[in-house]
Amino acid sequence: MAPRPEDERFMATAIRLSRRHLGLTSTNPSVGCLVVKDGVILGSGVTALGGRPHAEPQALAEAGEAARGATAYVTLEPCSHYGKTPPCAEALIAYGVARVVISVTDPDQRVSGRGINMLHDAGIEVDTGILETEGRRALAGYLMRQTRNRPYVTLKLAISADGMIGKTGEGQVRITGDVSRAQVQMLRAESDAILVGIGTAIADDPELTCRLPGLEDRSPLRIVIDEDLQLPLGSKLVRTARQYPVIAVAGHQPPFDENTDSAFLGRRAALDAAGVEVLQSNLGEPGELLEALGTRGISSLLVEGGAKTARRFLAADLVDRILLFQGPADIGEGGIESPVLKSNIPASFMHIGESRFGDDRCDEFERGL
């Protein structure tokens, strides 16, 4: 059967619903589901905090008996396997829905078409690919970890009108306004982890938490690329490490258990005692760090700088989305040049939108999903 005129409207609502729990569903994707009959939403659900229960059983339970003969709109193919919960496809069949509309099919090998086949075999009409681009965008972290075993990487930079991201020797420089900053806080809330280089950690002394009222508990895992373990014990990151986890990533050689540099090992012990987890990784190959994060279940990573760290990820072709927040004022002499500007975005990226936040402009670029 062909998609119906109302399908995109209800799927757009389901996708918006799915974004509510981004960054809060552990290794499971944040999925949205609506149960609709005669143009009325009878039930809705989003993957619960921690990843369970899934969206479909919640929406079906809310709809109850009225779900019989209804249409279910789901942002990701319903699961077909038994895990800690029964398959969602089975629940849709049991409740007697007549039609299931899906945005994105699931690349998870345990599902990958099997959920759709279960529905077909039960005589349920299934339509797929509705608002697929938007659906894939909302599920980008999950899809990246499933297909490439690494997080989806967003590079966010605040740039002055003259193309600078800061000023040498002046610590944090205010480039954008309050509205843009609130938007960045929301990005943090939706991300599993946030990463900066040690230069930014020392110069700016950021906390890298989400400070939006009511969303303080949605601060992501904080990661510092810190080759020689120079992160100051008095920094905001270290002082808050027991409340909001911090990982310091040291250089790879030699391994800790073969290292005889007592000063380096002393810094490691001090960070460890302060509650900072210290890892080693080959920083010349940032893909190795991303794979390690993917293995931990990290699906989305927000890189906030500085210039050296941004260049490292760009050079390794490991950035999937770029957000350039541009303020209206110049920084001038002593400014630190941005590693990327709207005028020299890598050719593999496509400009997908421009937003206004007060006096600031945000340009968004994305590689193919």
Short mmCIF file of C-alpha atoms in Angstrom, two decimals:
data_model
loop_
_atom_site.label_atom_id
_atom_site.label_comp_id
_atom_site.label_asym_id
_atom_site.label_seq_id
_atom_site.Cartn_x
_atom_site.Cartn_y
_atom_site.Cartn_z
CA MET A 1 0.00 0.00 0.00
CA ALA A 2 1.17 3.54 -0.68
CA PRO A 3 1.93 5.95 2.17
CA ARG A 4 -0.97 8.17 3.16
CA PRO A 5 -1.06 11.98 3.31
CA GLU A 6 -1.11 12.04 7.12
CA ASP A 7 1.87 9.71 7.51
CA GLU A 8 4.54 12.41 7.40
CA ARG A 9 2.69 14.53 9.96
CA PHE A 10 2.40 11.74 12.51
CA MET A 11 5.94 10.50 11.84
CA ALA A 12 7.28 14.01 12.40
CA THR A 13 5.54 13.99 15.79
CA ALA A 14 7.03 10.59 16.61
CA ILE A 15 10.51 11.82 15.68
CA ARG A 16 10.13 14.90 17.89
CA LEU A 17 9.02 12.62 20.69
CA SER A 18 12.05 10.37 20.18
CA ARG A 19 14.43 13.28 20.72
CA ARG A 20 13.11 13.77 24.25
CA HIS A 21 15.36 11.04 25.65
CA LEU A 22 18.45 11.43 23.45
CA GLY A 23 21.52 10.74 25.56
CA LEU A 24 19.45 9.04 28.28
CA THR A 25 18.74 5.55 26.96
CA SER A 26 22.11 3.87 27.51
CA THR A 27 23.01 1.62 24.56
CA ASN A 28 19.44 1.48 23.28
CA PRO A 29 18.20 4.03 20.73
CA SER A 30 15.70 6.66 21.78
CA VAL A 31 12.67 5.66 19.70
CA GLY A 32 9.30 7.38 19.41
CA CYS A 33 5.99 5.62 18.81
CA LEU A 34 2.42 6.82 18.26
CA VAL A 35 -0.75 4.72 18.04
CA VAL A 36 -3.27 6.52 15.84
CA LYS A 37 -6.83 5.75 14.76
CA ASP A 38 -9.16 7.98 12.73
CA GLY A 39 -6.65 10.82 12.96
CA VAL A 40 -6.53 10.74 16.77
CA ILE A 41 -3.42 9.83 18.78
CA LEU A 42 -4.55 7.15 21.22
CA GLY A 43 -1.17 6.38 22.73
CA SER A 44 2.42 7.60 22.62
CA GLY A 45 5.72 6.40 23.99
CA VAL A 46 9.44 7.10 23.93
CA THR A 47 12.15 4.68 24.99
CA ALA A 48 12.35 5.05 28.75
CA LEU A 49 15.34 6.34 30.69
CA GLY A 50 18.03 3.68 30.75
CA GLY A 51 16.65 2.07 27.57
CA ARG A 52 13.63 0.13 28.84
CA PRO A 53 10.75 -0.25 28.35
CA HIS A 54 10.79 0.40 24.62
CA ALA A 55 8.49 2.95 23.03
CA GLU A 56 5.99 0.55 21.44
CA PRO A 57 4.68 -1.26 24.55
CA GLN A 58 4.23 2.07 26.31
CA ALA A 59 2.22 3.54 23.44
CA LEU A 60 0.17 0.35 23.10
CA ALA A 61 -0.56 0.19 26.83
CA GLU A 62 -1.79 3.77 26.75
CA ALA A 63 -4.05 3.03 23.77
CA GLY A 64 -5.32 -0.21 25.31
CA GLU A 65 -8.07 -2.08 23.48
CA ALA A 66 -8.50 0.90 21.16
CA ALA A 67 -5.22 -0.05 19.49
CA ARG A 68 -7.02 -2.83 17.59
CA GLY A 69 -7.22 -1.75 13.96
CA ALA A 70 -5.06 1.34 14.57
CA THR A 71 -1.86 2.51 12.86
CA ALA A 72 1.43 2.54 14.80
CA TYR A 73 4.05 5.09 13.78
CA VAL A 74 7.55 4.01 14.87
CA THR A 75 10.81 5.86 14.21
CA LEU A 76 12.85 2.61 14.12
CA GLU A 77 11.90 -0.88 12.98
CA PRO A 78 10.32 -2.75 15.92
CA CYS A 79 12.66 -5.27 17.51
CA SER A 80 12.09 -8.96 16.77
CA HIS A 81 14.30 -10.69 19.32
CA TYR A 82 13.94 -11.70 22.94
CA GLY A 83 16.27 -9.80 25.23
CA LYS A 84 15.39 -8.42 28.63
CA THR A 85 11.96 -7.64 27.17
CA PRO A 86 9.77 -9.47 24.60
CA PRO A 87 9.91 -8.32 20.95
CA CYS A 88 8.06 -5.10 20.17
CA ALA A 89 6.86 -6.61 16.88
CA GLU A 90 5.13 -9.31 18.94
CA ALA A 91 3.42 -6.64 21.07
CA LEU A 92 2.14 -4.82 17.98
CA ILE A 93 0.71 -8.10 16.70
CA ALA A 94 -0.84 -8.97 20.06
CA TYR A 95 -2.61 -5.62 20.31
CA GLY A 96 -4.08 -6.10 16.84
CA VAL A 97 -2.80 -2.99 15.06
CA ALA A 98 -3.72 -3.01 11.38
CA ARG A 99 -0.79 -1.02 10.02
CA VAL A 100 2.75 -0.10 11.10
CA VAL A 101 4.58 2.88 9.58
CA ILE A 102 8.37 2.90 10.07
CA SER A 103 10.90 5.64 9.41
CA VAL A 104 14.21 3.72 9.58
CA THR A 105 14.96 0.01 9.35
CA ASP A 106 17.23 -1.30 12.10
CA PRO A 107 20.80 -2.30 11.11
CA ASP A 108 21.13 -4.40 14.29
CA GLN A 109 21.78 -7.92 12.98
CA ARG A 110 19.31 -9.30 15.54
CA VAL A 111 16.54 -7.30 13.84
CA SER A 112 17.47 -6.06 10.33
CA GLY A 113 14.21 -6.76 8.54
CA ARG A 114 13.02 -9.53 10.85
CA GLY A 115 10.72 -7.15 12.72
CA ILE A 116 9.11 -6.13 9.44
CA ASN A 117 8.78 -9.77 8.34
CA MET A 118 7.06 -10.71 11.62
CA LEU A 119 4.51 -7.96 11.04
CA HIS A 120 3.96 -8.97 7.40
CA ASP A 121 3.54 -12.63 8.39
CA ALA A 122 0.84 -11.59 10.87
CA GLY A 123 -1.07 -9.86 8.08
CA ILE A 124 -0.18 -6.32 9.18
CA GLU A 125 0.33 -3.67 6.51
CA VAL A 126 3.81 -2.15 6.78
CA ASP A 127 5.16 1.03 5.18
CA THR A 128 8.81 2.02 5.61
CA GLY A 129 11.04 4.98 4.84
CA ILE A 130 8.60 7.69 5.96
CA LEU A 131 10.69 10.81 6.75
CA GLU A 132 13.72 8.55 6.65
CA THR A 133 16.27 11.38 6.45
CA GLU A 134 14.81 13.06 9.53
CA GLY A 135 14.50 9.71 11.29
CA ARG A 136 18.12 8.81 10.57
CA ARG A 137 19.21 12.21 11.83
CA ALA A 138 17.44 11.62 15.16
CA LEU A 139 18.96 8.13 15.39
CA ALA A 140 22.39 9.12 14.08
CA GLY A 141 24.30 8.10 17.21
CA TYR A 142 22.71 4.68 17.42
CA LEU A 143 23.11 4.03 13.69
CA MET A 144 26.78 5.06 13.73
CA ARG A 145 27.62 2.78 16.65
CA GLN A 146 25.71 -0.11 15.09
CA THR A 147 27.36 0.20 11.68
CA ARG A 148 30.87 1.52 12.54
CA ASN A 149 31.29 0.76 16.24
CA ARG A 150 32.01 4.36 17.10
CA PRO A 151 30.05 7.40 18.26
CA TYR A 152 28.52 9.94 15.89
CA VAL A 153 30.82 12.96 16.19
CA THR A 154 29.53 16.53 16.18
CA LEU A 155 32.10 19.33 16.06
CA LYS A 156 30.78 22.55 17.60
CA LEU A 157 32.70 25.80 17.29
CA ALA A 158 31.88 29.36 18.35
CA ILE A 159 33.45 31.75 15.84
CA SER A 160 33.82 35.51 15.87
CA ALA A 161 32.90 37.62 12.87
CA ASP A 162 36.56 37.63 11.83
CA GLY A 163 36.86 33.83 12.05
CA MET A 164 38.49 33.39 15.47
CA ILE A 165 37.59 30.94 18.24
CA GLY A 166 39.44 32.69 21.07
CA LYS A 167 42.30 34.98 21.96
CA THR A 168 45.74 33.86 23.00
CA GLY A 169 46.32 34.15 26.74
CA GLU A 170 42.84 35.38 27.62
CA GLY A 171 41.05 32.18 28.63
CA GLN A 172 37.36 32.02 27.80
CA VAL A 173 36.30 34.76 25.40
CA ARG A 174 32.59 35.41 25.02
CA ILE A 175 31.85 35.09 21.31
CA THR A 176 28.15 34.23 21.21
CA GLY A 177 25.13 35.38 23.19
CA ASP A 178 22.91 33.78 25.80
CA VAL A 179 20.49 32.19 23.31
CA SER A 180 23.30 30.40 21.48
CA ARG A 181 24.80 29.28 24.75
CA ALA A 182 21.49 27.79 25.84
CA GLN A 183 21.35 25.92 22.54
CA VAL A 184 24.81 24.50 23.21
CA GLN A 185 23.66 23.41 26.66
CA MET A 186 20.85 21.50 24.94
CA LEU A 187 23.38 19.85 22.64
CA ARG A 188 25.27 18.69 25.71
CA ALA A 189 22.09 17.31 27.24
CA GLU A 190 21.43 15.25 24.09
CA SER A 191 24.99 13.88 23.85
CA ASP A 192 26.46 10.85 25.57
CA ALA A 193 29.89 12.47 25.90
CA ILE A 194 31.69 15.77 25.34
CA LEU A 195 35.37 16.12 24.46
CA VAL A 196 37.95 18.92 24.59
CA GLY A 197 41.72 19.11 24.35
CA ILE A 198 43.97 19.85 27.29
CA GLY A 199 44.74 23.31 25.91
CA THR A 200 41.07 24.28 26.18
CA ALA A 201 40.76 22.58 29.57
CA ILE A 202 43.62 24.67 30.97
CA ALA A 203 42.97 27.97 29.20
CA ASP A 204 39.18 28.10 29.64
CA ASP A 205 38.76 25.97 32.79
CA PRO A 206 35.34 24.81 31.57
CA GLU A 207 32.96 22.66 33.56
CA LEU A 208 31.34 21.14 30.43
CA THR A 209 28.11 20.33 32.24
CA CYS A 210 24.53 21.02 31.23
CA ARG A 211 23.35 24.01 33.24
CA LEU A 212 19.86 24.44 31.80
CA PRO A 213 17.36 24.63 34.67
CA GLY A 214 15.79 21.22 35.17
CA LEU A 215 18.32 19.45 32.95
CA GLU A 216 21.33 19.58 35.26
CA ASP A 217 21.26 15.78 35.58
CA ARG A 218 21.70 15.41 31.82
CA SER A 219 25.38 16.38 31.79
CA PRO A 220 27.34 14.07 29.50
CA LEU A 221 30.49 12.10 30.23
CA ARG A 222 33.37 14.59 29.99
CA ILE A 223 36.56 13.63 28.17
CA VAL A 224 39.87 15.51 27.96
CA ILE A 225 42.60 14.66 25.46
CA ASP A 226 45.52 15.04 27.84
CA GLU A 227 48.63 13.41 26.42
CA ASP A 228 50.91 14.17 29.39
CA LEU A 229 48.22 14.29 32.11
CA GLN A 230 48.51 18.02 32.72
CA LEU A 231 44.88 18.52 33.81
CA PRO A 232 45.11 20.72 36.94
CA LEU A 233 43.77 19.17 40.12
CA GLY A 234 42.14 22.50 40.94
CA SER A 235 40.29 22.73 37.61
CA LYS A 236 36.51 22.69 37.55
CA LEU A 237 36.61 19.41 35.67
CA VAL A 238 38.61 17.64 38.36
CA ARG A 239 36.79 19.26 41.28
CA THR A 240 33.45 18.03 39.94
CA ALA A 241 34.68 14.62 38.75
CA ARG A 242 32.91 12.70 41.49
CA GLN A 243 29.59 14.29 40.55
CA TYR A 244 29.98 14.27 36.76
CA PRO A 245 32.41 11.64 35.43
CA VAL A 246 35.62 12.78 33.71
CA ILE A 247 38.02 10.74 31.58
CA ALA A 248 41.55 11.98 30.90
CA VAL A 249 43.04 10.32 27.82
CA ALA A 250 46.81 10.08 27.99
CA GLY A 251 49.18 9.25 25.15
CA HIS A 252 49.79 5.64 24.35
CA GLN A 253 53.46 5.11 24.97
CA PRO A 254 54.86 3.60 26.99
CA PRO A 255 51.94 1.73 28.63
CA PHE A 256 51.28 2.69 32.25
CA ASP A 257 52.68 -0.56 33.65
CA GLU A 258 55.95 -0.08 31.73
CA ASN A 259 56.32 3.64 32.34
CA THR A 260 59.17 4.70 34.64
CA ASP A 261 58.43 8.44 34.56
CA SER A 262 57.65 8.99 38.22
CA ALA A 263 56.28 12.50 37.66
CA PHE A 264 53.86 11.23 34.99
CA LEU A 265 52.78 8.33 37.17
CA GLY A 266 52.36 10.70 40.10
CA ARG A 267 50.02 12.90 38.04
CA ARG A 268 48.09 9.80 37.03
CA ALA A 269 47.74 8.71 40.65
CA ALA A 270 46.60 12.18 41.72
CA LEU A 271 43.92 12.34 39.03
CA ASP A 272 42.80 8.85 39.89
CA ALA A 273 42.56 9.80 43.57
CA ALA A 274 40.45 12.83 42.60
CA GLY A 275 37.96 10.60 40.82
CA VAL A 276 39.16 11.09 37.24
CA GLU A 277 39.38 7.95 35.12
CA VAL A 278 42.67 7.87 33.23
CA LEU A 279 42.93 5.97 29.96
CA GLN A 280 45.66 5.56 27.38
CA SER A 281 45.10 5.73 23.66
CA ASN A 282 47.12 6.28 20.53
CA LEU A 283 46.27 9.95 20.09
CA GLY A 284 47.75 9.95 16.60
CA GLU A 285 44.87 7.66 15.65
CA PRO A 286 41.72 9.19 17.18
CA GLY A 287 39.69 6.44 15.59
CA GLU A 288 41.08 4.05 18.20
CA LEU A 289 39.70 6.24 20.98
CA LEU A 290 36.32 6.43 19.23
CA GLU A 291 36.19 2.66 18.91
CA ALA A 292 36.93 2.33 22.62
CA LEU A 293 34.12 4.78 23.38
CA GLY A 294 31.78 2.88 21.06
CA THR A 295 32.58 -0.34 22.91
CA ARG A 296 31.53 1.43 26.11
CA GLY A 297 28.16 2.20 24.55
CA ILE A 298 28.90 5.86 23.78
CA SER A 299 26.78 6.69 20.71
CA SER A 300 27.16 10.46 20.41
CA LEU A 301 30.20 12.64 21.03
CA LEU A 302 30.24 16.44 21.05
CA VAL A 303 33.70 17.88 20.32
CA GLU A 304 33.95 21.46 21.61
CA GLY A 305 37.57 22.24 20.81
CA GLY A 306 40.02 23.69 20.79
CA ALA A 307 41.61 24.23 17.43
CA LYS A 308 44.20 21.45 17.70
CA THR A 309 41.65 18.86 18.77
CA ALA A 310 39.21 19.92 16.06
CA ARG A 311 41.92 19.66 13.42
CA ARG A 312 42.89 16.22 14.72
CA PHE A 313 39.38 14.85 14.23
CA LEU A 314 38.86 16.64 10.92
CA ALA A 315 42.17 15.36 9.55
CA ALA A 316 41.23 11.82 10.53
CA ASP A 317 37.88 12.24 8.72
CA LEU A 318 36.06 11.42 11.95
CA VAL A 319 33.64 14.35 12.12
CA ASP A 320 30.07 13.65 11.02
CA ARG A 321 28.40 17.00 11.70
CA ILE A 322 29.75 20.54 12.06
CA LEU A 323 27.93 23.34 13.87
CA LEU A 324 29.39 26.82 13.43
CA PHE A 325 27.93 29.38 15.83
CA GLN A 326 29.05 32.79 14.59
CA GLY A 327 28.83 35.87 16.79
CA PRO A 328 28.60 39.46 15.46
CA ALA A 329 31.85 40.90 16.88
CA ASP A 330 35.50 40.66 15.82
CA ILE A 331 38.26 39.43 18.11
CA GLY A 332 41.06 41.01 16.17
CA GLU A 333 44.77 40.91 16.98
CA GLY A 334 45.84 37.87 18.97
CA GLY A 335 42.86 35.84 17.82
CA ILE A 336 43.08 32.07 17.43
CA GLU A 337 41.99 31.08 13.94
CA SER A 338 39.14 28.64 13.64
CA PRO A 339 40.17 25.27 12.18
CA VAL A 340 37.22 25.45 9.83
CA LEU A 341 34.97 28.18 8.47
CA LYS A 342 31.84 28.25 6.38
CA SER A 343 34.06 29.17 3.42
CA ASN A 344 36.34 26.12 3.69
CA ILE A 345 34.12 23.31 4.93
CA PRO A 346 35.44 19.96 3.64
CA ALA A 347 33.84 18.96 0.37
CA SER A 348 32.31 15.82 1.86
CA PHE A 349 29.95 17.96 3.98
CA MET A 350 26.64 19.40 2.88
CA HIS A 351 25.10 22.58 4.26
CA ILE A 352 21.75 21.49 5.66
CA GLY A 353 20.53 24.55 7.47
CA GLU A 354 21.03 27.96 9.03
CA SER A 355 19.46 29.09 12.31
CA ARG A 356 19.36 32.38 14.17
CA PHE A 357 19.92 32.56 17.91
CA GLY A 358 19.61 36.18 18.95
CA ASP A 359 22.39 38.08 17.19
CA ASP A 360 24.22 34.87 16.27
CA ARG A 361 23.97 32.60 13.26
CA CYS A 362 24.44 28.85 13.32
CA ASP A 363 25.32 26.98 10.13
CA GLU A 364 24.91 23.21 10.19
CA PHE A 365 26.83 20.85 7.92
CA GLU A 366 26.45 17.12 7.70
CA ARG A 367 28.00 14.21 5.91
CA GLY A 368 25.78 11.57 4.36
CA LEU A 369 23.98 9.52 6.99
#
